[in-house]
XYZ file of C-alpha atoms in Angstrom:
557
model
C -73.976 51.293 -173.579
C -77.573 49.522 -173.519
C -77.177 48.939 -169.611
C -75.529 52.455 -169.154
C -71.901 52.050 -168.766
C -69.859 54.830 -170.220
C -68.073 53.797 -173.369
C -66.735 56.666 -175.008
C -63.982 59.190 -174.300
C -65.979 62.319 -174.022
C -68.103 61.751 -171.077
C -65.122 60.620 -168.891
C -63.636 63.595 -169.609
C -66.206 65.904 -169.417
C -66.862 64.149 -165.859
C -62.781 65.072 -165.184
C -63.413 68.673 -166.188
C -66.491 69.124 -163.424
C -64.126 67.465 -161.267
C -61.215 69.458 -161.248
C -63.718 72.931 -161.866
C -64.960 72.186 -158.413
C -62.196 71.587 -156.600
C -59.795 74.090 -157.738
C -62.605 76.788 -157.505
C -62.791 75.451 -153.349
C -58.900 76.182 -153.262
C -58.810 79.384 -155.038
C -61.592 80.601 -152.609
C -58.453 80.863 -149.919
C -57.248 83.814 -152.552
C -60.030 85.363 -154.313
C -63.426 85.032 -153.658
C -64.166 86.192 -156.918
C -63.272 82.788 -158.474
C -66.380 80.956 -159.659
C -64.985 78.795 -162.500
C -61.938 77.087 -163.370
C -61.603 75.703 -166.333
C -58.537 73.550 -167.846
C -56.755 74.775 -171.254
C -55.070 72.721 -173.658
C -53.028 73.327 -176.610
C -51.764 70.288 -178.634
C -48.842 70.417 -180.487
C -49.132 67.652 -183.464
C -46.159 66.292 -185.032
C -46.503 64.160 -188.125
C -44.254 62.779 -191.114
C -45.453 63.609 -194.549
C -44.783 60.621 -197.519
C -45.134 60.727 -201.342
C -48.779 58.844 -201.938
C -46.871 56.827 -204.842
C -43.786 55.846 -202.466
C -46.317 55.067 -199.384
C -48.666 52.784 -201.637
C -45.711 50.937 -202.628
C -44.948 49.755 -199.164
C -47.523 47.481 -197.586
C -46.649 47.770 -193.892
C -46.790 51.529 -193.938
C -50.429 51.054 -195.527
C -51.454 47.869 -193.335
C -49.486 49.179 -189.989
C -48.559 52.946 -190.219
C -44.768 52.274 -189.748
C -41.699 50.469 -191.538
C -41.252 47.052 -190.473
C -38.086 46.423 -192.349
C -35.688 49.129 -193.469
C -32.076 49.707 -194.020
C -30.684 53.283 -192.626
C -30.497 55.637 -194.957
C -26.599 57.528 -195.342
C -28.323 60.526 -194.352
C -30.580 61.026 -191.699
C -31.274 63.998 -189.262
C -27.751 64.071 -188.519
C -26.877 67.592 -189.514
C -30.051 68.642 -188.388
C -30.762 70.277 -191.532
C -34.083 69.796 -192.238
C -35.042 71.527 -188.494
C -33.376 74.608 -189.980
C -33.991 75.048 -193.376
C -36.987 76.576 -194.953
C -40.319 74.415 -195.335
C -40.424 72.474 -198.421
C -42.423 74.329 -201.288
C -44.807 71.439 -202.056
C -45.257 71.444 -197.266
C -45.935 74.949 -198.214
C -48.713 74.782 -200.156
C -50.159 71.697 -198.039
C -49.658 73.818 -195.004
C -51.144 77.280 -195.930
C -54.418 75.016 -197.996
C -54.580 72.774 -194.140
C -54.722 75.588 -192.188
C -56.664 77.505 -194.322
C -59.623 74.329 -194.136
C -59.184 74.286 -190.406
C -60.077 77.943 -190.139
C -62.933 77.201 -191.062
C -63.990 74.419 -188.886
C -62.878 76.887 -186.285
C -59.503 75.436 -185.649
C -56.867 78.089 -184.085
C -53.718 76.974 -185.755
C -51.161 79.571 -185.086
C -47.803 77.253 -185.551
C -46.208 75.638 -188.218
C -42.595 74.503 -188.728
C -40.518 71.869 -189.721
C -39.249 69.054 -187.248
C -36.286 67.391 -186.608
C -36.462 64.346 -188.503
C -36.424 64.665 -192.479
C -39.439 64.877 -193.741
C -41.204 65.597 -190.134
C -43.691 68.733 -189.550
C -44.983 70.060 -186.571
C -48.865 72.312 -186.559
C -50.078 73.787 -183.050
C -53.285 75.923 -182.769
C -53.903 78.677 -179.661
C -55.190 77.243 -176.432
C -58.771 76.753 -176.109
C -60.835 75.133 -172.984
C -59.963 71.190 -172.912
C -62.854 69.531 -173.845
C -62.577 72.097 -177.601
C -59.083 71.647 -177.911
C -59.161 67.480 -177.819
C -62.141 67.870 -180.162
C -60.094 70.405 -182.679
C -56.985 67.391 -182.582
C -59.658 65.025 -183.753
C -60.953 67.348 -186.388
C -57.191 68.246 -187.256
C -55.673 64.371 -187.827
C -58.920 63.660 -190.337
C -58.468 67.149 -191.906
C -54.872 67.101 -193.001
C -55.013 63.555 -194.222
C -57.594 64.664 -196.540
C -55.843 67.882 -197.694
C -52.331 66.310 -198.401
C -54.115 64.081 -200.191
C -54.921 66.773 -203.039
C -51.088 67.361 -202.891
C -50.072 63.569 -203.316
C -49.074 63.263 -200.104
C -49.703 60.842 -197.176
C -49.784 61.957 -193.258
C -48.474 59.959 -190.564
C -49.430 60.113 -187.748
C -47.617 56.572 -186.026
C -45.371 57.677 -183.450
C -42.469 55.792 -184.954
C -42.819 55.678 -188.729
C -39.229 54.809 -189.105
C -36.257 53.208 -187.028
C -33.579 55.204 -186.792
C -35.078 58.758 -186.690
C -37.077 60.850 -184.356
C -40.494 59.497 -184.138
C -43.588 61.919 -183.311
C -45.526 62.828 -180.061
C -48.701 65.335 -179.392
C -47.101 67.236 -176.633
C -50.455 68.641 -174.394
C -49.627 71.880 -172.764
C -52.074 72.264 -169.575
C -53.202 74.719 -167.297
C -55.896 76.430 -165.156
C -57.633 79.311 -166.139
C -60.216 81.229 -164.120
C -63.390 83.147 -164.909
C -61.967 86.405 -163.736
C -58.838 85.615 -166.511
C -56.193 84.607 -164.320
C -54.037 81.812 -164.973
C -53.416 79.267 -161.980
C -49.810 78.118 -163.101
C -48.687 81.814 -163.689
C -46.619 83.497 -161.003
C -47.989 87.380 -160.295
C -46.141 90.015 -158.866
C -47.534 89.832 -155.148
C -47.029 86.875 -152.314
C -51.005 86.740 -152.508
C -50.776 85.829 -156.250
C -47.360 84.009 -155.912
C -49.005 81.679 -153.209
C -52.320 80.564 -155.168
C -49.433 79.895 -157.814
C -47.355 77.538 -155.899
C -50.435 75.882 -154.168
C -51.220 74.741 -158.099
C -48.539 73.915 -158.585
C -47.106 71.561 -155.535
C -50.632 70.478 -155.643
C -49.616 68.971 -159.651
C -46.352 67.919 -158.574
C -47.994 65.886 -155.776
C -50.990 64.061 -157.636
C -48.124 63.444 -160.812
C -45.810 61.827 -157.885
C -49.116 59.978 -155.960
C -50.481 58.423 -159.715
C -47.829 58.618 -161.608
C -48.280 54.994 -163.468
C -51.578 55.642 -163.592
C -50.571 58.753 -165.714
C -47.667 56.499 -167.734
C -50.885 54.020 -168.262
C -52.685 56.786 -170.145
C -50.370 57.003 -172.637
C -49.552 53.215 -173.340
C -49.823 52.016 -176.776
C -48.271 49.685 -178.751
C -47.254 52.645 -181.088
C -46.188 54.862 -178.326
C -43.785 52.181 -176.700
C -41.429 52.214 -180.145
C -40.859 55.976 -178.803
C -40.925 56.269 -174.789
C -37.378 55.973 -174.511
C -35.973 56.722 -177.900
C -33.499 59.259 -178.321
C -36.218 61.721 -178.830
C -39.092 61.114 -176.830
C -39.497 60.855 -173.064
C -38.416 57.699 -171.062
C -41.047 55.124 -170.158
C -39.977 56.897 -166.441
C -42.452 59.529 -165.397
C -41.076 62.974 -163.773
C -41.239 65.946 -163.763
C -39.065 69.078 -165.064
C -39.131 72.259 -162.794
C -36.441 74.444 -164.005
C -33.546 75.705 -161.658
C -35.009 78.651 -160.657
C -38.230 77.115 -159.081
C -36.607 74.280 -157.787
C -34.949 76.291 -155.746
C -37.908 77.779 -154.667
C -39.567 74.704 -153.507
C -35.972 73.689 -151.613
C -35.954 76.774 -149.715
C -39.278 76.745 -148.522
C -38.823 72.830 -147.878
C -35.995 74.383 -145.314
C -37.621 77.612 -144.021
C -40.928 75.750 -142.940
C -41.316 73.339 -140.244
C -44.523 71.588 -140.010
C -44.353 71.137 -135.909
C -43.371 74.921 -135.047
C -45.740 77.556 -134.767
C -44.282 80.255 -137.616
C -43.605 83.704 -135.537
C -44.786 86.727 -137.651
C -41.107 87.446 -138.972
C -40.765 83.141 -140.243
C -44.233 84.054 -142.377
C -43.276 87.701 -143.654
C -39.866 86.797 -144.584
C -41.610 83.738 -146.457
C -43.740 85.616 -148.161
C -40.973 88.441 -149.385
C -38.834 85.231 -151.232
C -42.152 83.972 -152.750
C -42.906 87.399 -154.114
C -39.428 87.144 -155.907
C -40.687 84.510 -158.399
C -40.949 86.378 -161.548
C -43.611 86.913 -163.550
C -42.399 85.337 -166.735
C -40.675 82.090 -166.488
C -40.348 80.885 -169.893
C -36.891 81.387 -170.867
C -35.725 80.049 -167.876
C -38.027 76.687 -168.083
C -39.108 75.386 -171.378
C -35.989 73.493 -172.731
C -35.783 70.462 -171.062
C -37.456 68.277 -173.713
C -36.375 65.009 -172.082
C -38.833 64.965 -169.313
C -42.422 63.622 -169.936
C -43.928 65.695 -167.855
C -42.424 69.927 -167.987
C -43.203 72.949 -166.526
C -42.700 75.721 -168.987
C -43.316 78.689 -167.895
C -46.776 79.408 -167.448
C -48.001 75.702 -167.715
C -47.226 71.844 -167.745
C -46.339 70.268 -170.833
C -46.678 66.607 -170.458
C -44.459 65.477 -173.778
C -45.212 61.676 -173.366
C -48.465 61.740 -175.259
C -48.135 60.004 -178.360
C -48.750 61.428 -181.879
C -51.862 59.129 -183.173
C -53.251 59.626 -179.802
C -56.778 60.383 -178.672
C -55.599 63.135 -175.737
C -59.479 62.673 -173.779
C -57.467 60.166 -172.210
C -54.628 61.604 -170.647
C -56.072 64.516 -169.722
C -58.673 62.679 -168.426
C -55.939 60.803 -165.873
C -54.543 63.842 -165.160
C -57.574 66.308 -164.722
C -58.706 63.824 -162.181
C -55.569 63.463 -160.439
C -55.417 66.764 -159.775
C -58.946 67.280 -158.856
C -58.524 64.179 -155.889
C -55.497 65.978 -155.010
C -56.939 69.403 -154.767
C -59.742 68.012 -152.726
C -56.953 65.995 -150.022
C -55.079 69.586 -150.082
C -58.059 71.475 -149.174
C -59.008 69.123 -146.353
C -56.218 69.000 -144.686
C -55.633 72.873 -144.811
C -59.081 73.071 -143.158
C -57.649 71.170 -140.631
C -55.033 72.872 -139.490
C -57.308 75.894 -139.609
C -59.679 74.352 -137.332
C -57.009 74.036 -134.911
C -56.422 77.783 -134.860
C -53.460 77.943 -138.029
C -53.678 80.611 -139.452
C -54.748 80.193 -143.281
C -51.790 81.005 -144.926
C -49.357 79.188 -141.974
C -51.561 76.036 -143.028
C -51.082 76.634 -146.419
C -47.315 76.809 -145.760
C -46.872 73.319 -143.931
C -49.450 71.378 -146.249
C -47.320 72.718 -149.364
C -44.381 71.996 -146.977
C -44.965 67.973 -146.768
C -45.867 67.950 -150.822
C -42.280 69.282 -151.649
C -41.308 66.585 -149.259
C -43.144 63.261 -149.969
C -43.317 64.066 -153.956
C -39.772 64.897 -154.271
C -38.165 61.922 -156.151
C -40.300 62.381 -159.234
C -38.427 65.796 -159.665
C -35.399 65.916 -161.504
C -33.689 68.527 -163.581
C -31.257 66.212 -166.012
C -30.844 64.298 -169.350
C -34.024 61.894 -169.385
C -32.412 60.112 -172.127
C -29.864 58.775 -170.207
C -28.490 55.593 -168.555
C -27.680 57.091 -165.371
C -31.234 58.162 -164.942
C -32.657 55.156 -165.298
C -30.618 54.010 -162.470
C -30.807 56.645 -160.065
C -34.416 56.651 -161.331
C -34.490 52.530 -159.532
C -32.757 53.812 -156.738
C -35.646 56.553 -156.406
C -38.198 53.660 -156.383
C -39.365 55.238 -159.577
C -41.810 53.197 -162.155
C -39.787 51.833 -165.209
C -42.476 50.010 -167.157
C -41.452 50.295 -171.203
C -44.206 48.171 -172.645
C -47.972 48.300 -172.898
C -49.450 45.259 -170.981
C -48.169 45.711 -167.342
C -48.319 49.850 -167.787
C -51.726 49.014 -168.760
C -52.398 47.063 -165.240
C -52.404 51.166 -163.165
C -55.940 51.381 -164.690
C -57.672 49.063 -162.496
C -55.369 48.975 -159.505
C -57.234 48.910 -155.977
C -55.825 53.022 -155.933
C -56.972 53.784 -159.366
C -59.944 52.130 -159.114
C -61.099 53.944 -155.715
C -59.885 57.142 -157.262
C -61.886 56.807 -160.407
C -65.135 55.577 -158.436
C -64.255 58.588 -155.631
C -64.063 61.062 -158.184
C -67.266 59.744 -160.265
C -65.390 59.260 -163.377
C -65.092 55.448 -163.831
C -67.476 52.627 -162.269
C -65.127 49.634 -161.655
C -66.543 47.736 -164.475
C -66.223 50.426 -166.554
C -62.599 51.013 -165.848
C -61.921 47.154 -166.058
C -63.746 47.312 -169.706
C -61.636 49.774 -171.048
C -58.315 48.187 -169.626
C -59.456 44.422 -171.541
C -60.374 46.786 -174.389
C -56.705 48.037 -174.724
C -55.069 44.662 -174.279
C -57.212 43.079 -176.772
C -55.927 46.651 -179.344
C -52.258 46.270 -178.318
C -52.846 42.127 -179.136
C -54.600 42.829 -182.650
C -51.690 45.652 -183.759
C -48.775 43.281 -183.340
C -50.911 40.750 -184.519
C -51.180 42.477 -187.932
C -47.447 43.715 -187.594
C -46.229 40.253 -187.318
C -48.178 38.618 -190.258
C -47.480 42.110 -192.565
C -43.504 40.891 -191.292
C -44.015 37.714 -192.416
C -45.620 37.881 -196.006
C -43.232 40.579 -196.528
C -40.566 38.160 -195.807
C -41.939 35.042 -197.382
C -43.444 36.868 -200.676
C -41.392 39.764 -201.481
C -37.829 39.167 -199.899
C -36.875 35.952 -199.818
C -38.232 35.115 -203.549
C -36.379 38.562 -204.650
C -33.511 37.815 -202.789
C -32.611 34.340 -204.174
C -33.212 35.781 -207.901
C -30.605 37.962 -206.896
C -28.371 35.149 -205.778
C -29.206 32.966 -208.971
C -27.201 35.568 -210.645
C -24.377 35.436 -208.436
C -24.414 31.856 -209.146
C -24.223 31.990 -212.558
C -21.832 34.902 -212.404
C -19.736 32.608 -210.636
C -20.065 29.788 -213.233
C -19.242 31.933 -216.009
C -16.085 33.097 -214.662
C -15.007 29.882 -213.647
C -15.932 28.819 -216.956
C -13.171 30.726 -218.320
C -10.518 30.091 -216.012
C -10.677 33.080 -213.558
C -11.035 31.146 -210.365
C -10.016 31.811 -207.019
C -9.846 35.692 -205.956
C -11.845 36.494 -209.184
C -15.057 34.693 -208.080
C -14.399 35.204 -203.975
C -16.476 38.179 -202.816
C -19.573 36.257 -205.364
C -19.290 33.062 -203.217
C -18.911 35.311 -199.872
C -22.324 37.069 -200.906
C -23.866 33.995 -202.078
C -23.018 32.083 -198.738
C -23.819 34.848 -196.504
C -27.448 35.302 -198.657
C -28.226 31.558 -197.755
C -27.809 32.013 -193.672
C -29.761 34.907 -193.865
C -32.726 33.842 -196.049
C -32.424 30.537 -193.891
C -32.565 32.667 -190.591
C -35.487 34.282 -192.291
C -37.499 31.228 -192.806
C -36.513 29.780 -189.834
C -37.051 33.128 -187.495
C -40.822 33.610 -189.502
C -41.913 29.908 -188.715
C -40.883 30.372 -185.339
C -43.007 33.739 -184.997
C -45.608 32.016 -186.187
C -45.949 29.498 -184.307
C -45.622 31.789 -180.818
C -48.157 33.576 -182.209
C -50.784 30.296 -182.668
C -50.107 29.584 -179.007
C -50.642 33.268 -178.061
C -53.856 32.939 -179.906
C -55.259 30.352 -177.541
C -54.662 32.248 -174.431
C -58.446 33.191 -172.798
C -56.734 35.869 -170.701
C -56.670 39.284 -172.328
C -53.643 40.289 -170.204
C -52.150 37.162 -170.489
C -52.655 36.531 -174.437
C -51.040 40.842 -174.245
C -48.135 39.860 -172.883
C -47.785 36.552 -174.789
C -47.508 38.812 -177.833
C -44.869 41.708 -176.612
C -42.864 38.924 -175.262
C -42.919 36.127 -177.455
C -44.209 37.989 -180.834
C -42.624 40.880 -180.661
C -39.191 39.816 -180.241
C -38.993 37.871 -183.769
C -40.099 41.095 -185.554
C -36.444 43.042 -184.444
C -34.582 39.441 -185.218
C -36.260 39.277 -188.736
C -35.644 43.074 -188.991
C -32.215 42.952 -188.725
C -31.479 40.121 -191.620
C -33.709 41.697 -194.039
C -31.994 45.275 -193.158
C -28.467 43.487 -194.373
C -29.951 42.011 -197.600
C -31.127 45.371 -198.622
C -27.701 46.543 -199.083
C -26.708 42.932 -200.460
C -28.627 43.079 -203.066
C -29.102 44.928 -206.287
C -31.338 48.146 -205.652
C -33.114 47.798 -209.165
C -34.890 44.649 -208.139
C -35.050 44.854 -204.364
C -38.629 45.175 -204.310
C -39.399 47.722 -201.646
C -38.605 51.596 -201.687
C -36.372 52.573 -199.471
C -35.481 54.836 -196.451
C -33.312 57.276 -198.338
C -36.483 57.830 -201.305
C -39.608 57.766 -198.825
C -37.935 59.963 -195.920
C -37.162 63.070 -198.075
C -39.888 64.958 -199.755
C -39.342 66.121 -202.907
C-alpha cells in the first residue's frame, strides 16, 4: 500500500517460505550437515464442473453467483457412480487434451486428468513444483481453462458447490519439504538416521496443525467453501489429521517406550532406533485413502483436502508454512535445551517428539470424518467445530495468531486485522448478491410462471365442471391449485422477510457484526425459499417452467 502495509497474497507467502526455509534447514542440521535449503512443494489437484455455455447463460444465478440457488434433484445423480468410471466424455476430451496442451506452454506440468465423482465433474493435477510456482501455475490454470472451454461451448466452474445434492469441488494441496541435496523431509528412508529426521517433520506438523488448528480452518473460510466443509464429500468444518494405521502405531509405541524424566540406558535408545528403522520406505498404499479428513498424510506428504476449489491457495499455505516454521523453531529450542544439560542429541530428540505425540494427540483420528459420531467425540476432544465463515474468520487476529504472525514477520497486526475486515466485508457482499439473485428469481421468473401455470388449472377445472364431471374428476386440479397458492404465498412472504433482514443487516457499522447478521439472518431464508420453489418445479409443467434444470445442465452432452 501507499504507507507500506502488505496487501497482496504473494509477499506473505513468500515471507512464509523464508520462514519455514530457515527453520527446517536449523533442524535438519541435527541429521545432515549438508542441508542448506529447504524448500516447500506443492501440487494442487483442481476439481471443477464443466456446463453447456447455452444451458449456463440461461440461468442467472449460476452467471451472477457461480452456483444454483434453486433446483429440484435430478432422478439421477452420482448414485451409481458411473460417471467416476466411465470413459471421459468426447467433447471433455478434446477440451482436455487443447487445456493442457495451452498450459504446456505457459509452463504448466499437468500430468493428471480424470473424471470425478459427480456427473459432469473433472479433476486436472500438474507435477509438484516449489510453492510459490505451483500457487502461481493454479492461478494461471483457473483463467486458462475458462478460456479454452470456451472455444468448446463450455463453461468452467470453479464454486465449490455448484449444485445441492451432489459432490461439490475442492483444490486438495499436497505439501512437503524438499531439500537441496534431493531428499524429501516427509519420506521415511531405510536407516534410523533417515527414519528420525522423518518423524521429527512430521510430529513437528502434527504439533503446529494441533497448536493452530483454527487458525488453519480460518484459511480456508469462504462463503463458497462453507456449502462443502461438511457435505458428504468434503471434509468436516473439524480440523484433524489422518495418519494411517501403520504410523499411528508408530507414534503410540514410541509415546510408551520413551519417558521424558528417565535417563534412556544405551539398550532403551538402540532398541528405539531398530522399530523406527522398520517404517518402510513407501507408505502410500497403506495411507492415502482416507478422504474424509481435511488434513492427510499420504505417503510421502500431507494433503490438506479442505481447501476449496475457487480458492487462492497463497493463503493456506501461507497459515500453514508459518505454522510449521514457529513450530520448528519451539522444537529446536527446546532440543537445545536438553542438550545443554548433557542429553544426548538424539535422547533429546526422543523426549521432545515424545511430549508432541502427547499434547497434539486429539487432533489425530483414523475414522469416517463424515460422521455424527465424530462430531461428538470430536466435542468431547475439545476440538474446534466452527461451520460458517464469520467466527472461523475471528483465528486471524486472535492474541496467538496475531503474536505468531508478528513473531514470524509475516503479518503486522494491522495488516492481519485488514485482511480479516476485508473477508467479512467479501463473505457480506456474496450472500448479499445470492439473496437478491434469490429474490428476483422468485418474484420475476417463478412466481409470475407459476400462477400462469395455475390459471390453467383453473380453467381446467371450470371446464370440467362445466360439463358435469365434478367431484373426483376435478380433485387432484384443486389439490395442485391449493397447494400452488401456500407455496407462492410462502414465497412472497419468505422473500419480503429476507429482505427486510437484509436492510437491517445493511446498517450494521461492524464488519463482523453486519457478517454474521447475514449468515444468520440472510442466509437462512435462502434454504426456506429453496425448498418451495424446489416443489413447484415438479408441480408445474416443464415446457414453461422457465429455468433449465438439474437433470439438462448436470450431464454433458
Amino acid at each position: 500500500s501507499y504507507t507500506g502495509e502488505t496487501l497482496d497474497y504473494k509477499a506473505p507467502l513468500l515471507k512464509a517460505l523464508h520462514a519455514i526455509d530457515k527453520a527446517a534447514v536449523d533442524v535438519c542440521q541435527y541429521f545432515d550437515k549438508n542441508v542448506t535449503k529447504v524448500q516447500p512443494t506443492l501440487g494442487i489437484e483442481q476439481e471443477y464442473f464443466l456446463i453447456d455455455t447455452a444451458l449456463y447463460q440461461a440461468r442467472p444465478d449460476l452467471m451472477m453467483t457461480g452456483r444454483t440457488l434453486l433446483g429440484h434433484a435430478a432422478a439421477k445423480g452420482q448414485q451409481l457412480e458411473d460417471h467416476y468410471f466411465g470413459s471421459i466424455p468426447s467433447r471433455v476430451y478434446a477440451f482436455m487434451v487443447e487445456f493442457e496442451i495451452e498450459a504446456f506452454k505457459l509452463g504448466i506440468p499437468l500430468k493428471t486428468r480424470h473424471n470425478e465423482v459427480a456427473p459432469s465433474q473433472f479433476e486436472c493435477a500438474p507435477i509438484f513444483e516449489e510453492i510459490n510456482l505451483a500457487v502461481d501455475h493454479n492461478q494461471l490454470l483457473m483463467d486458462l481453462m475458462d478460456k479454452i472451454a470456451a472455444r468448446h461451448h463450455f463453461k468452467v466452474l470453479l464454486h465449490e458447490k455448484p449444485y445441492a445434492g451432489i459432490n461439490g469441488s475442492g483444490k486438495h494441496n499436497n505439501w512437503s519439504l524438499g531439500t537441496n541435496t534431493g531428499k524429501n523431509l516427509l519420506s521415511p528412508g531405510s536407516t534410523p538416521k533417515s527414519n528420525l529426521q522423518f518423524l521429527t517433520f512430521f510430529i513437528n506438523t502434527i504439533k503446529a496443525v494441533h497448536d493452530h488448528a483454527d487458525l488453519l480452518r480460518a484459511s480456508i473460510a469462504s462463503a463458497s467453501n462453507d456449502h462443502r466443509l461438511g457435505a458428504n464429500e468434503a471434509p468436516p468444518a473439524i480440523m484433524s489429521i489422518f495418519l494411517g494405521q501403520q504410523l499411528s502405531n508408530v507414534l503410540d509405541d514410541l509415546e510408551k517406550k520413551v519417558r521424558t524424566k528417565d535417563k534412556m540406558t544405551p539398550e532403551q535408545k538402540t532398541d528405539l532406533k531398530l522399530n523406527i528403522a522398520k517404517i518402510p520406505e513407501i507408505l502410500l498404499d497403506n495411507t492415502d485413502r482416507n478422504r474424509t479428513s481435511p488434513f492427510a498424510f499420504t505417503g510421502n506428504k500431507f494433503e490438506f483436502r479442505a481447501v476449496g476449489s475457487s480458492a487462492n491457495s497463497s493463503h493456506a499455505m501461507m497459515v500453514l508454512n508459518t505454522i510449521v516454521a514457529n513450530q520448528l523453531t519451539i522444537f529446536k529450542a527446546e532440543v537445545d535445551k536438553l542438550i545443554e544439560k548433557g542429553q544426548g542429541k538424539d535422547e533429546a530428540i526422543f523426549k521432545v517428539l515424545h511430549d508432541y505425540i502427547v499434547d497434539s494427540k486429539k487432533i489425530r483420528f483414523e475414522g469416517n470424518g463424515y460422521g455424527d459420531e465424530w462430531k461428538r467425540e470430536a466435542k468431547k476432544r475439545g476440538l474446534s467445530n466452527v461451520t460458517t465463515t464469520p467466527p472461523a474468520l475471528d483465528a486471524l487476529v486472535s492474541k496467538t495468531s496475531l503474536a505468531l504472525f508478528e513473531k514470524m514477520q509475516i503479518f503486522t497486526h494491522r495488516e492481519a486485522e485488514a485482511r480479516h475486515e476485508i473477508l467479512l466485508e467479501d463473505y457480506t457482499k456474496k450472500i448479499q448478491i445470492e439473496s437478491r439473485v434469490i429474490g428476483d428469481l422468485s418474484l420475476n421468473h417463478i412466481i409470475p410462471t407459476t400462477l400462469r401455470y395455475q390459471t390453467m388449472l383453473i380453467e381446467n377445472v371450470e371446464g370440467l365442471h362445466d360439463i358435469g364431471l365434478k367431484g373426483i374428476y376435478s380433485k387432484t386440479q384443486i389439490e395442485l391449485i391449493k397447494e400452488i397458492s401456500e407455496r407462492v404465498t410462502r414465497i412472497k412472504t419468505n422473500v419480503d422477510a429476507m429482505v427486510e433482514a437484509r436492510k437491517k443487516a445493511n446498517v450494521i457499522e461492524n464488519a463482523r457484526t453486519r457478517a454474521i447478521a447475514y449468515c444468520d439472518k440472510v442466509k437462512p431464508f435462502m434454504d426456506i425459499i429453496r425448498d418451495d420453489v424446489d416443489h413447484l418445479e415438479l408441480m408445474v409443467d416443464d415446457e414453461v417452467w422457465p429455468l433449465p434444470k438439474y437433470r439438462e445442465i448436470t450431464n454433458v452432452r
